[in-house]
Amino acid sequence: MSELVPEPRPKPVVPMKPVSINSSLLGYIGIDTIIEQMRKKTMKTGFDFNIMVVGQSGLGKSTLVNTLFKSQVSRKASSWSREEKIPKTVEIKAIGHVIEEGGVKMKLTVIDTPGFGDQINNENCWEPIEKYINEQYEKFLKEEVNISRKKRIPDTRVHCCLYFISPTGHSLRPLDLEFMRHLSKVVNIIPVIAKADTMTLEEKAEFKQRVRKELEVNGIEFYPQKEFDEDLEDKTENDKIRQESMPFAVVGSDKEYQVNGKRVLGRKTPWGIIEVENLNHCEFALLRDFVIRTHLQDLKEVTHNIHYETYRAKRLNDNGGLPPVSVDTEESHDSNP
Amino acid sequence: MDKEYVGFAALPNQLHRKSVKKGFDFTLMVAGESGLGKSTLINSLFLTNLYEDRQVPDAGARTTQTLTIERRGVEIEEGGIKVKLTLVDTPGFGDSVDCSNCWLPVVRFIEEQFEQYLRDESGLNRKNIQDSRVHCCLYFISPFGRGLRPLDVAFLRAVHEKVNIIPVIGKADALMPRETQVLKQKIRDQLKEEEINIYQFPECDSDEDEEFKKQNEEMKGSIPFAVVGSCEVVRDGGTRPVRGRRYSWGTVEVENPHHCDFLNLRRMLVQTHLQDLKEVTHDLLYEGYRARCLQSLARPGARDRTSRSKLSRQSATEIPLPMLPLADTEKLIREKDEELRRMQEMLEKMQAQMQQSQAQSEQSDSL
């Protein structure tokens, strides 16, 4: 089984109807400590999180991931030497790091996709990405199907895909639509407007509105998807995010400057300093809170319960069943055309 | 002593007066991916609202759109000088998922203007040749990339021998000063590596003053120009109103040389090198096209297929004209016939007059 039992998110504690027996006589039972127990377990085992970044080169993907996790988890290709040219096809590069905070260990894997959208002809450049995502599902499926399974199946599935939109101020590009149309069915896509410091407040609002509308018109469901809202509380919270905040217009930086006596991450220009974590300047803090502080677990759950299950069901239906079960055989990959 | 004074020192003034009366034609092409601020920059440069009623298509529409060439004309007058500016726009460039060969319509367009000029120049009625050749192409490079993208290189390689290219980094307020320097250097290196010839500023004459020389050097050093455009005037209480973009963290001033190279571009394009751009187009690029075209027509083995049959009747000593479609040829022949007839009439009249005056003088002699 996976490292953390994918239970539905703990619902708010429902007050019990008063029982005839006055429970105060019996004293405090202590059921509510289950949350604490779960927390302790999580801290001990730690958890995996796999985030993929997709977008044309130069949109600040690596810088943003580094800013999100406050460490150099992504190698910036900002100083390409002459020998390092733009790759001719899309490459998939996964780099893992272990980050610790407050006693909790996170094994973070950042999956980069250099070469996406950079060629003259970008037809089907999303295919290597889709293939990679499906390969991770396949890996997990094989482990799950084994007779003697590992206690903690290593989870390499992509939990979240940040798609970087170029801040043209006009609308989405045909390539953006194509990518999101194909991939929103297999992975959680969070569209993000990159390098948003080129847009004024009005331009930002207009652009976001147009992007949202285009995504809707084209039937593209980004995370959090409407159909997976579990209850009213989720729905209202997510509706607000879907209809007002997303796509987040972000700015990333790994340089610090002094502003009003504080050291802040930002970008210094002759006309002012853009503070990455200042909500008046950009929505980086919203993205960070969304991905890490509030919806991290949900991202994993949706990946496991919905995307993975969809893949698994499809595999079960195709070829009349799952690959033959064995303890340690190398199955051939062309069982799935 | 006025003996030494012949008077042709006044020639520049005469030329100047003639040009002022005639006005200037200038054709400027803008190219680059959409969303790089091209239209805003043009409006800022020429203080016009050429793109006011523009409809920007969404991604769905752009999927099916092919590259089109659009022309917009505007007459600008300043200080008594009239400039008829034609803007050539290339909407759809770089938008599709597959942009292979999307630069071909642009190349074709530039060559068509050369073709037209060549025809007009070789024709008989050369008084009113319209010069629709593209004098300059502002190519916009994205500030978000890491230099020239494969598409940029492909486009520039296709047009660099046919038009004056001025590379420009659009939306330069996306960059911090250090990033701008790095990007500019990267682009310069790439241009050299790919052997792309951009427009070269002519060297200053040695008798220009120091100030001008310094300015010129500075301008040359800041290519590609990192520009920001804006048609909005920002009034920050207290300071004077400026054209700029207002952000929550400050205001970018378009005309502030510390903020971007807009002033340099404007000075270079409009104030100092407008005439040179036209001259280079005519003396270098057009002549190159003309030589290539005529060479390929003159050499028997290398004639291109379309003119092979039509040229078979021409003798080798004649300079072959580029062939026109039949209807136009008819019209031209008729026009030239008219002219010939008129010239003949005039000649006859002059002859008659001469004979009359001769006869008169003979009569007076004999008297």
XYZ file of C-alpha atoms in Angstrom:
704
model
C 0.000 0.000 0.000
C 1.150 3.546 -0.384
C 2.910 5.268 2.376
C -0.119 7.075 3.619
C -3.472 5.354 3.558
C -5.416 7.481 1.139
C -8.447 8.015 3.255
C -10.895 10.709 2.436
C -9.840 13.999 3.910
C -10.778 14.070 7.609
C -14.175 15.681 7.782
C -14.799 18.360 10.358
C -15.736 16.804 13.614
C -19.460 16.273 13.690
C -20.925 16.796 17.085
C -22.621 13.604 18.201
C -26.221 13.602 19.181
C -26.416 13.578 22.915
C -26.588 9.996 24.134
C -28.867 9.059 26.924
C -25.885 8.244 29.060
C -24.258 11.359 30.261
C -20.798 10.840 28.784
C -19.251 13.363 31.097
C -19.770 10.875 33.850
C -17.589 8.405 31.989
C -14.982 11.032 31.325
C -12.987 11.943 28.322
C -12.501 9.058 25.885
C -9.717 10.409 23.761
C -10.894 9.549 20.270
C -9.787 12.913 19.071
C -6.169 11.994 19.574
C -6.334 9.997 16.368
C -5.382 13.157 14.525
C -2.289 13.514 16.629
C -1.379 9.874 16.014
C -1.732 10.324 12.299
C 0.422 13.401 12.463
C 3.136 11.576 14.345
C 3.100 8.771 11.834
C 3.384 11.202 8.936
C 6.293 12.889 10.557
C 8.057 9.595 10.998
C 7.470 8.232 7.566
C 7.610 11.508 5.676
C 5.903 11.771 2.361
C 6.553 11.975 -1.351
C 5.591 14.805 -3.562
C 6.232 14.905 -7.297
C 5.776 18.141 -9.152
C 6.238 18.627 -12.877
C 6.891 21.941 -14.599
C 6.018 22.498 -18.250
C 6.456 25.563 -20.421
C 8.656 27.241 -22.985
C 12.223 27.900 -21.955
C 12.914 31.138 -20.185
C 9.561 31.430 -18.421
C 11.133 31.072 -15.002
C 10.075 27.521 -14.206
C 13.164 26.530 -12.280
C 13.345 29.822 -10.432
C 9.735 29.472 -9.379
C 10.170 25.943 -8.069
C 13.246 27.033 -6.156
C 11.277 29.904 -4.670
C 8.352 27.631 -3.806
C 10.482 25.236 -1.830
C 12.955 27.836 -0.650
C 15.907 25.793 -1.799
C 17.867 25.020 -4.905
C 15.827 22.044 -5.964
C 15.868 22.862 -9.628
C 18.961 23.536 -11.664
C 18.535 26.715 -13.609
C 19.495 26.604 -17.228
C 19.749 30.379 -17.254
C 23.382 30.329 -18.196
C 23.303 28.091 -21.223
C 26.724 27.966 -22.708
C 27.208 27.698 -26.431
C 27.458 23.943 -26.300
C 24.214 23.486 -24.429
C 21.620 24.063 -27.078
C 17.883 23.800 -26.813
C 17.151 20.058 -26.923
C 15.673 18.906 -30.198
C 12.970 16.847 -28.537
C 11.311 17.199 -25.199
C 13.406 15.644 -22.455
C 12.163 14.541 -19.073
C 14.502 15.219 -16.186
C 13.510 14.168 -12.693
C 15.593 15.340 -9.750
C 14.850 14.310 -6.206
C 15.538 16.157 -2.962
C 14.711 15.629 0.658
C 13.466 18.717 2.445
C 12.731 18.888 6.120
C 10.603 21.366 7.983
C 9.223 21.218 11.504
C 10.260 17.600 11.864
C 8.417 16.571 8.724
C 10.432 15.090 5.879
C 9.342 15.569 2.318
C 10.900 13.674 -0.554
C 10.354 16.164 -3.317
C 10.887 15.281 -6.956
C 10.903 18.055 -9.527
C 10.307 16.882 -13.061
C 11.535 19.291 -15.695
C 10.619 19.160 -19.374
C 13.264 21.087 -21.310
C 12.577 21.500 -24.986
C 8.814 21.820 -24.688
C 7.440 24.391 -27.104
C 10.832 25.662 -28.216
C 11.051 24.214 -31.705
C 9.732 25.649 -34.918
C 7.432 22.674 -35.262
C 5.954 21.739 -31.918
C 3.433 19.183 -33.053
C 2.877 16.463 -30.505
C 5.588 17.778 -28.237
C 3.373 16.796 -25.319
C 3.605 13.116 -26.169
C 6.830 12.389 -24.283
C 5.256 14.041 -21.251
C 2.074 12.025 -21.461
C 4.149 8.896 -21.915
C 6.202 9.656 -18.806
C 3.123 10.220 -16.684
C 1.568 6.974 -17.831
C 4.797 5.131 -17.210
C 4.686 6.176 -13.558
C 1.124 4.905 -13.273
C 2.250 1.661 -14.865
C 5.107 1.322 -12.392
C 2.777 1.820 -9.470
C 0.244 -0.599 -10.912
C 2.847 -3.311 -11.262
C 3.860 -2.901 -7.637
C 0.282 -2.949 -6.490
C -0.475 -6.088 -8.381
C 2.418 -8.076 -6.955
C 1.732 -10.967 -4.644
C 4.112 -9.785 -2.012
C 3.895 -6.075 -2.036
C 6.270 -3.618 -0.540
C 5.142 -1.944 2.651
C 5.498 1.453 1.101
C 5.229 1.482 -2.646
C 7.494 4.230 -3.903
C 5.219 6.800 -5.427
C 6.713 8.364 -8.534
C 3.384 9.435 -9.973
C 3.112 13.057 -10.950
C 0.897 14.720 -8.374
C 0.876 18.159 -9.844
C 1.790 19.725 -13.169
C 2.444 23.453 -13.226
C 1.824 24.720 -16.735
C 3.505 28.047 -17.484
C 1.603 30.464 -19.660
C 3.537 33.195 -21.396
C 2.354 36.659 -20.306
C 1.501 37.945 -23.747
C -1.524 39.779 -22.440
C -3.550 38.587 -25.417
C -4.774 35.035 -24.896
C -3.599 31.467 -24.732
C -1.518 30.058 -27.545
C -2.683 27.150 -29.667
C 0.093 25.067 -28.095
C -1.168 25.864 -24.577
C -4.635 24.653 -25.500
C -3.322 21.496 -27.116
C -1.186 20.565 -24.152
C -3.825 21.184 -21.536
C -6.495 19.472 -23.558
C -4.443 16.290 -23.753
C -2.979 16.281 -20.292
C -5.785 17.527 -18.065
C -7.289 14.059 -18.292
C -4.249 12.280 -16.897
C -2.737 14.666 -14.394
C -3.658 17.622 -12.185
C -2.781 20.723 -14.162
C -2.330 24.036 -12.411
C -1.972 26.807 -14.996
C 0.295 29.606 -13.922
C 0.992 32.936 -15.603
C 4.742 33.271 -15.637
C 6.825 36.439 -15.278
C 3.754 38.383 -14.337
C 5.752 41.505 -13.585
C 5.222 42.582 -17.176
C 1.546 43.198 -16.652
C -0.165 46.043 -14.875
C -3.058 45.277 -12.559
C -5.645 45.924 -15.231
C -3.793 43.892 -17.835
C -3.461 41.025 -15.369
C -7.148 40.974 -14.537
C -8.154 41.102 -18.191
C -5.712 38.405 -19.200
C -6.779 36.062 -16.415
C -10.398 36.535 -17.341
C -9.689 35.760 -20.976
C -7.631 32.681 -20.109
C -10.320 31.330 -17.804
C -12.924 31.818 -20.475
C -10.816 30.140 -23.133
C -10.183 27.146 -20.914
C -13.871 26.872 -20.194
C -14.897 27.191 -23.827
C -12.457 24.442 -24.724
C -13.654 22.137 -21.971
C -10.335 22.053 -20.146
C -10.607 21.263 -16.459
C -7.658 22.393 -14.449
C -7.068 21.510 -10.811
C -9.144 21.794 -8.639
C -11.576 20.092 -10.946
C -15.235 20.875 -10.412
C -16.342 17.262 -10.569
C -14.122 16.192 -7.691
C -15.378 18.625 -5.114
C -16.470 16.406 -2.280
C -18.804 18.596 -0.338
C -20.232 22.049 -0.180
C -17.368 23.376 1.865
C -14.888 22.213 -0.749
C -17.037 23.571 -3.522
C -17.308 27.078 -2.166
C -13.645 27.229 -1.328
C -12.584 25.860 -4.688
C -15.099 27.903 -6.637
C -13.563 31.051 -5.273
C -10.110 29.877 -6.304
C -11.220 28.688 -9.726
C -13.184 31.761 -10.645
C -11.122 34.514 -9.138
C -7.580 33.567 -8.321
C -6.567 31.092 -10.954
C -4.521 31.116 -13.016
C -2.059 32.540 -10.491
C 0.063 35.344 -11.910
C 3.465 34.727 -10.368
C 6.942 36.128 -10.173
C 9.858 34.075 -8.908
C 13.211 35.095 -7.545
C 16.162 33.711 -5.688
C 17.723 37.065 -4.874
C 17.104 39.038 -1.726
C 16.906 42.772 -1.342
C 16.416 45.104 1.539
C 12.971 46.679 1.633
C 11.823 48.706 4.618
C 14.430 47.092 6.804
C 13.452 43.558 5.851
C 15.202 41.127 3.562
C 12.749 40.049 0.894
C 12.928 37.889 -2.191
C 12.485 40.083 -5.187
C 13.558 41.628 -8.435
C 15.216 45.002 -8.470
C 14.545 47.290 -11.407
C 15.332 50.962 -11.920
C 11.699 51.792 -11.274
C 11.117 49.746 -8.140
C 11.578 46.454 -6.347
C 9.112 43.678 -7.056
C 8.547 41.677 -3.900
C 7.741 38.075 -4.620
C 5.811 37.485 -1.418
C 3.903 40.744 -1.478
C 0.319 40.097 -2.489
C 0.052 43.583 -3.965
C 2.805 42.726 -6.397
C 2.063 39.181 -7.484
C 0.251 36.028 -6.506
C 3.204 33.854 -5.643
C 2.123 33.596 -2.011
C -1.315 32.429 -3.135
C 0.209 29.723 -5.297
C 2.505 28.598 -2.548
C -0.247 28.416 0.020
C -2.476 26.634 -2.443
C -0.021 23.975 -3.523
C 1.832 23.426 -0.271
C -0.148 24.635 2.661
C -3.729 23.719 1.806
C -4.028 21.383 -1.144
C -0.907 19.246 -1.084
C -2.648 16.233 0.316
C -5.619 16.711 -1.944
C -3.375 16.809 -4.985
C -2.006 13.435 -4.028
C -5.433 12.039 -3.300
C -6.918 13.126 -6.582
C -3.912 11.660 -8.358
C -4.349 8.345 -6.581
C -8.101 8.064 -6.410
C -8.995 9.482 -9.753
C -6.208 9.739 -12.320
C -4.497 6.538 -11.285
C -7.751 4.652 -10.985
C -8.754 5.810 -14.454
C -5.480 4.482 -15.792
C -5.892 1.224 -13.885
C -9.445 0.705 -15.101
C -8.346 1.283 -18.646
C -5.550 -1.237 -18.275
C -7.941 -3.768 -16.816
C -10.273 -3.395 -19.753
C -7.582 -3.442 -22.406
C -5.894 -6.706 -23.276
C -8.359 -8.572 -21.149
C -6.605 -7.917 -17.882
C -3.594 -6.891 -15.934
C -0.123 -8.144 -16.636
C 0.559 -11.604 -15.201
C 1.206 -11.441 -11.504
C 4.638 -12.522 -10.360
C 7.065 -11.664 -7.652
C 10.077 -10.646 -9.626
C 9.731 -11.012 -13.342
C 10.570 -8.345 -15.842
C 7.316 -7.828 -17.705
C 7.566 -6.723 -21.275
C 6.340 -3.244 -21.904
C 4.548 -3.904 -25.122
C 1.666 -5.529 -23.346
C 0.055 -2.133 -23.527
C 0.022 -0.927 -27.121
C 35.744 88.524 -53.115
C 32.742 87.107 -54.859
C 34.819 85.933 -57.814
C 35.539 82.594 -56.139
C 31.966 81.937 -55.263
C 30.383 79.675 -57.864
C 27.314 78.935 -55.867
C 26.861 75.178 -55.770
C 27.390 75.170 -52.031
C 23.707 75.943 -51.966
C 22.948 72.566 -53.551
C 22.120 70.804 -50.286
C 19.551 73.481 -49.602
C 18.015 72.973 -53.005
C 17.841 69.239 -52.473
C 16.403 69.809 -49.078
C 13.712 72.095 -50.430
C 12.813 69.643 -53.150
C 12.567 66.762 -50.719
C 10.516 68.774 -48.337
C 8.118 69.575 -51.117
C 8.001 66.001 -52.311
C 7.787 64.496 -48.843
C 9.309 61.246 -47.689
C 8.124 57.720 -48.150
C 9.089 55.163 -45.593
C 8.008 51.570 -45.274
C 8.553 49.882 -41.952
C 7.881 46.239 -41.274
C 7.312 44.828 -37.806
C 7.702 41.124 -37.202
C 7.813 38.778 -34.269
C 5.565 36.584 -32.168
C 2.323 38.078 -30.990
C 2.181 39.553 -27.537
C 5.590 41.219 -27.591
C 4.232 44.747 -27.643
C 4.796 45.486 -31.334
C 1.644 47.500 -31.904
C 2.021 49.462 -28.707
C 5.588 50.310 -29.612
C 4.649 51.543 -33.081
C 1.962 53.719 -31.607
C 4.474 55.071 -29.098
C 7.143 55.717 -31.721
C 4.961 57.631 -34.087
C 2.423 58.952 -31.604
C -0.385 57.424 -33.562
C -3.246 55.116 -32.844
C -2.800 52.898 -35.842
C -3.991 49.832 -33.996
C -6.934 51.292 -32.194
C -9.647 49.142 -33.698
C -7.659 45.962 -33.673
C -9.295 42.699 -32.696
C -6.923 40.263 -31.084
C -7.909 36.692 -31.947
C -8.043 34.051 -29.241
C -6.143 30.782 -29.327
C -8.956 28.907 -31.014
C -9.024 31.353 -33.906
C -5.259 31.438 -34.097
C -5.068 27.693 -34.548
C -6.547 28.036 -38.000
C -5.087 31.402 -38.960
C -2.264 31.494 -41.447
C 0.238 34.269 -41.674
C -1.132 37.363 -43.368
C 0.574 40.554 -44.429
C -1.213 43.765 -43.509
C -0.380 47.267 -44.588
C -1.390 50.428 -42.822
C -0.579 53.901 -44.018
C -0.331 57.094 -42.074
C 0.818 60.587 -42.932
C 2.846 62.296 -40.280
C 3.788 65.917 -40.480
C 6.259 67.635 -38.245
C 8.069 70.944 -38.720
C 6.812 71.265 -42.256
C 8.134 67.868 -43.313
C 5.666 65.267 -44.464
C 6.377 61.609 -44.030
C 4.164 59.033 -45.615
C 4.720 56.071 -43.374
C 3.600 52.610 -44.412
C 3.546 49.948 -41.759
C 3.706 46.334 -42.728
C 2.464 43.958 -40.104
C 2.692 40.176 -39.987
C -0.099 38.889 -37.746
C -0.050 35.174 -37.190
C 3.722 34.867 -37.221
C 4.929 32.307 -34.732
C 1.506 31.529 -33.344
C 0.828 28.050 -34.624
C 1.907 24.819 -33.097
C 3.761 24.106 -36.325
C 5.491 27.219 -37.590
C 7.552 25.598 -40.299
C 8.107 27.962 -43.206
C 5.812 30.568 -41.724
C 8.366 33.160 -42.811
C 7.954 32.384 -46.522
C 5.026 34.779 -47.103
C 7.109 37.565 -45.569
C 10.099 36.843 -47.789
C 7.816 36.682 -50.799
C 6.299 40.049 -49.894
C 9.674 41.759 -49.614
C 10.771 40.331 -52.940
C 7.545 41.361 -54.604
C 8.261 44.982 -53.699
C 11.691 44.686 -55.251
C 10.167 43.091 -58.316
C 7.701 45.921 -58.683
C 10.423 48.522 -58.354
C 12.602 46.724 -60.882
C 9.762 46.730 -63.374
C 9.012 50.379 -62.803
C 12.661 51.292 -63.067
C 13.051 49.424 -66.333
C 9.937 50.936 -67.766
C 9.537 54.098 -69.772
C 7.493 56.217 -67.437
C 9.783 56.662 -64.493
C 8.601 59.984 -63.227
C 6.262 58.728 -60.577
C 7.749 55.501 -59.353
C 6.141 54.537 -56.120
C 8.719 53.143 -53.747
C 6.955 50.446 -51.797
C 10.118 48.577 -50.880
C 10.506 47.673 -47.248
C 13.170 49.997 -45.857
C 13.456 48.527 -42.422
C 12.266 45.532 -40.439
C 11.947 45.788 -36.682
C 12.238 42.232 -35.445
C 10.894 41.662 -31.957
C 12.633 39.169 -29.718
C 10.963 37.814 -26.622
C 12.407 38.967 -23.289
C 11.278 35.681 -21.777
C 13.526 33.425 -23.776
C 17.239 32.959 -23.452
C 18.215 34.664 -26.663
C 17.131 33.885 -30.165
C 14.770 30.957 -30.539
C 14.997 28.547 -33.493
C 12.117 30.390 -35.148
C 13.873 33.752 -34.745
C 17.017 32.374 -36.338
C 15.087 30.851 -39.227
C 13.247 34.096 -39.959
C 16.329 36.287 -39.723
C 18.338 33.982 -41.953
C 15.580 34.122 -44.549
C 15.348 37.924 -44.721
C 18.679 39.371 -43.669
C 19.986 39.884 -47.185
C 16.740 41.442 -48.328
C 15.855 44.019 -45.727
C 17.534 46.128 -43.039
C 16.975 44.303 -39.791
C 16.903 46.095 -36.472
C 16.527 43.576 -33.646
C 14.515 44.765 -30.717
C 13.726 43.161 -27.353
C 10.045 43.751 -26.661
C 8.439 44.260 -23.239
C 11.845 44.957 -21.782
C 10.341 45.895 -18.431
C 10.287 42.164 -17.725
C 14.038 42.321 -17.200
C 16.303 43.600 -14.496
C 19.280 45.653 -15.762
C 21.742 42.793 -15.395
C 19.404 40.378 -17.196
C 19.054 42.856 -20.041
C 22.817 43.013 -20.474
C 23.155 39.246 -20.448
C 20.337 38.802 -22.941
C 21.696 41.458 -25.291
C 25.121 39.863 -25.257
C 23.633 36.444 -25.877
C 21.678 37.750 -28.847
C 24.733 39.516 -30.267
C 26.750 36.315 -29.938
C 24.043 34.283 -31.592
C 23.708 36.744 -34.480
C 27.422 36.495 -35.073
C 27.414 32.724 -34.808
C 24.542 32.330 -37.226
C 26.120 34.907 -39.558
C 23.034 37.072 -39.658
C 23.630 40.548 -41.037
C 21.667 43.193 -39.221
C 21.586 46.861 -40.177
C 24.976 48.412 -39.516
C 25.136 51.955 -38.296
C 27.441 53.960 -40.503
C 30.546 55.249 -38.794
C 30.524 58.856 -37.766
C 32.337 61.314 -39.997
C 35.531 62.464 -38.391
C 34.371 66.044 -38.402
C 31.296 65.416 -36.278
C 31.421 66.812 -32.788
C 32.316 64.707 -29.805
C 28.836 64.701 -28.392
C 27.375 63.222 -31.554
C 30.129 60.631 -31.799
C 29.571 59.564 -28.233
C 25.841 59.273 -28.796
C 26.408 57.228 -31.892
C 28.739 54.821 -30.122
C 26.271 54.439 -27.298
C 23.485 53.707 -29.707
C 25.511 51.095 -31.540
C 26.424 49.461 -28.262
C 22.848 49.080 -27.119
C 21.692 46.933 -30.011
C 19.446 44.987 -29.754
C 17.320 47.804 -28.354
C 15.419 46.817 -25.220
C 12.176 48.729 -25.507
C 8.995 49.402 -23.631
C 6.035 51.024 -25.288
C 3.065 52.819 -23.871
C 0.306 55.069 -25.064
C -0.836 55.995 -21.597
C 0.233 59.028 -19.731
C 0.853 58.459 -16.073
C 0.451 61.291 -13.683
C 2.137 60.563 -10.399
C 1.032 63.340 -8.125
C 3.761 65.931 -7.887
C 5.942 64.801 -10.746
C 5.357 65.777 -14.314
C 3.176 63.493 -16.457
C 5.124 60.860 -18.356
C 4.290 58.173 -20.833
C 4.662 54.944 -18.995
C 3.332 51.819 -17.376
C 2.208 51.972 -13.805
C 2.849 48.967 -11.595
C 2.271 48.490 -7.892
C 5.996 48.767 -7.330
C 6.773 51.742 -9.494
C 6.248 53.294 -12.877
C 8.268 52.493 -15.983
C 8.924 55.619 -17.998
C 9.106 54.949 -21.704
C 11.287 57.931 -22.428
C 13.687 57.462 -19.562
C 17.019 56.182 -20.883
C 17.683 54.421 -17.594
C 14.513 52.420 -17.970
C 14.706 51.309 -21.590
C 16.191 52.068 -25.006
C 13.070 53.615 -26.482
C 14.692 57.001 -26.951
C 17.673 55.424 -28.681
C 15.449 53.525 -31.048
C 13.384 56.554 -31.853
C 16.396 58.742 -32.383
C 18.049 56.182 -34.576
C 15.052 55.201 -36.602
C 13.386 58.534 -37.061
C 15.819 61.292 -36.367
C 19.187 60.255 -37.661
C 19.065 57.201 -39.848
C 15.799 57.328 -41.749
C 17.529 58.449 -44.916
C 20.397 56.019 -44.523
C 17.985 53.112 -44.169
C 16.410 54.078 -47.463
C 19.784 54.441 -49.123
C 21.039 51.085 -47.932
C 17.829 49.495 -49.108
C 18.301 51.030 -52.525
C 22.059 50.846 -52.978
C 22.769 47.535 -51.365
C 19.762 45.331 -50.892
C 17.833 46.277 -53.995
C 20.924 46.244 -56.172
C 21.729 42.804 -54.842
C 18.262 41.614 -55.726
C 18.436 43.229 -59.148
C 21.818 41.700 -59.935
C 20.647 38.252 -58.894
C 17.457 38.615 -60.865
C 19.090 39.826 -64.055
C 21.888 37.323 -63.837
C 19.481 34.468 -63.583
C 17.564 35.768 -66.589
C 20.641 36.451 -68.742
C 22.389 33.141 -68.264
C 20.786 30.616 -70.612
C 21.266 27.639 -68.381
C 20.125 29.411 -65.280
C 16.951 31.004 -66.599
C 14.057 30.320 -64.364
C 11.243 28.343 -65.854
C 8.604 31.029 -66.027
C 10.583 33.332 -68.298
C 12.171 30.720 -70.513
C 9.514 30.714 -73.199
C 8.952 34.456 -73.154
C 12.596 35.318 -73.524
C 13.329 33.095 -76.501
C 12.557 35.887 -78.912
C 14.779 38.488 -77.316
C 18.229 39.059 -78.674
C 21.211 38.623 -76.466
C 22.171 42.263 -76.614
C 18.918 43.554 -75.187
C 18.585 43.866 -71.454
C 15.776 41.502 -70.664
C 12.920 43.011 -68.752
C 11.188 41.062 -66.060
C 8.020 39.810 -67.673
C 4.619 41.061 -66.726
C 1.322 39.292 -67.028
C -0.183 39.756 -70.473
C -2.923 42.257 -69.668
C -0.462 44.661 -68.085
C 1.880 44.360 -71.027
C -0.881 45.360 -73.426
C -1.712 48.366 -71.331
C 1.900 49.412 -71.129
C 2.385 49.086 -74.867
C -0.600 51.292 -75.469
C 0.637 53.887 -73.022
C 4.074 53.945 -74.567
C 2.559 54.254 -78.030
C 0.673 57.320 -76.837
C 3.849 58.835 -75.518
C 5.717 58.141 -78.728
C 2.955 59.742 -80.762
C 2.984 62.832 -78.565
C 6.742 63.072 -78.847
C 6.525 62.763 -82.596
C 3.936 65.519 -82.747
C 6.132 67.783 -80.719
C 9.094 67.035 -82.963
C 7.087 67.832 -86.048
C 5.899 71.079 -84.548
C 9.439 72.051 -83.690
C 10.623 71.176 -87.170
C 7.846 73.276 -88.703
C 8.784 76.203 -86.488
C 12.431 75.891 -87.476
C 11.548 75.813 -91.146
C 9.361 78.900 -90.723
C 12.062 80.846 -88.952
C 14.593 79.761 -91.590
C 12.285 80.876 -94.356
C 11.773 84.213 -92.587
C 15.469 84.808 -92.123
C 16.071 83.964 -95.803
C 13.446 86.488 -96.789
C 14.955 89.157 -94.562
C 18.398 88.346 -95.931
C 17.354 88.791 -99.478
C 15.746 92.105 -98.679
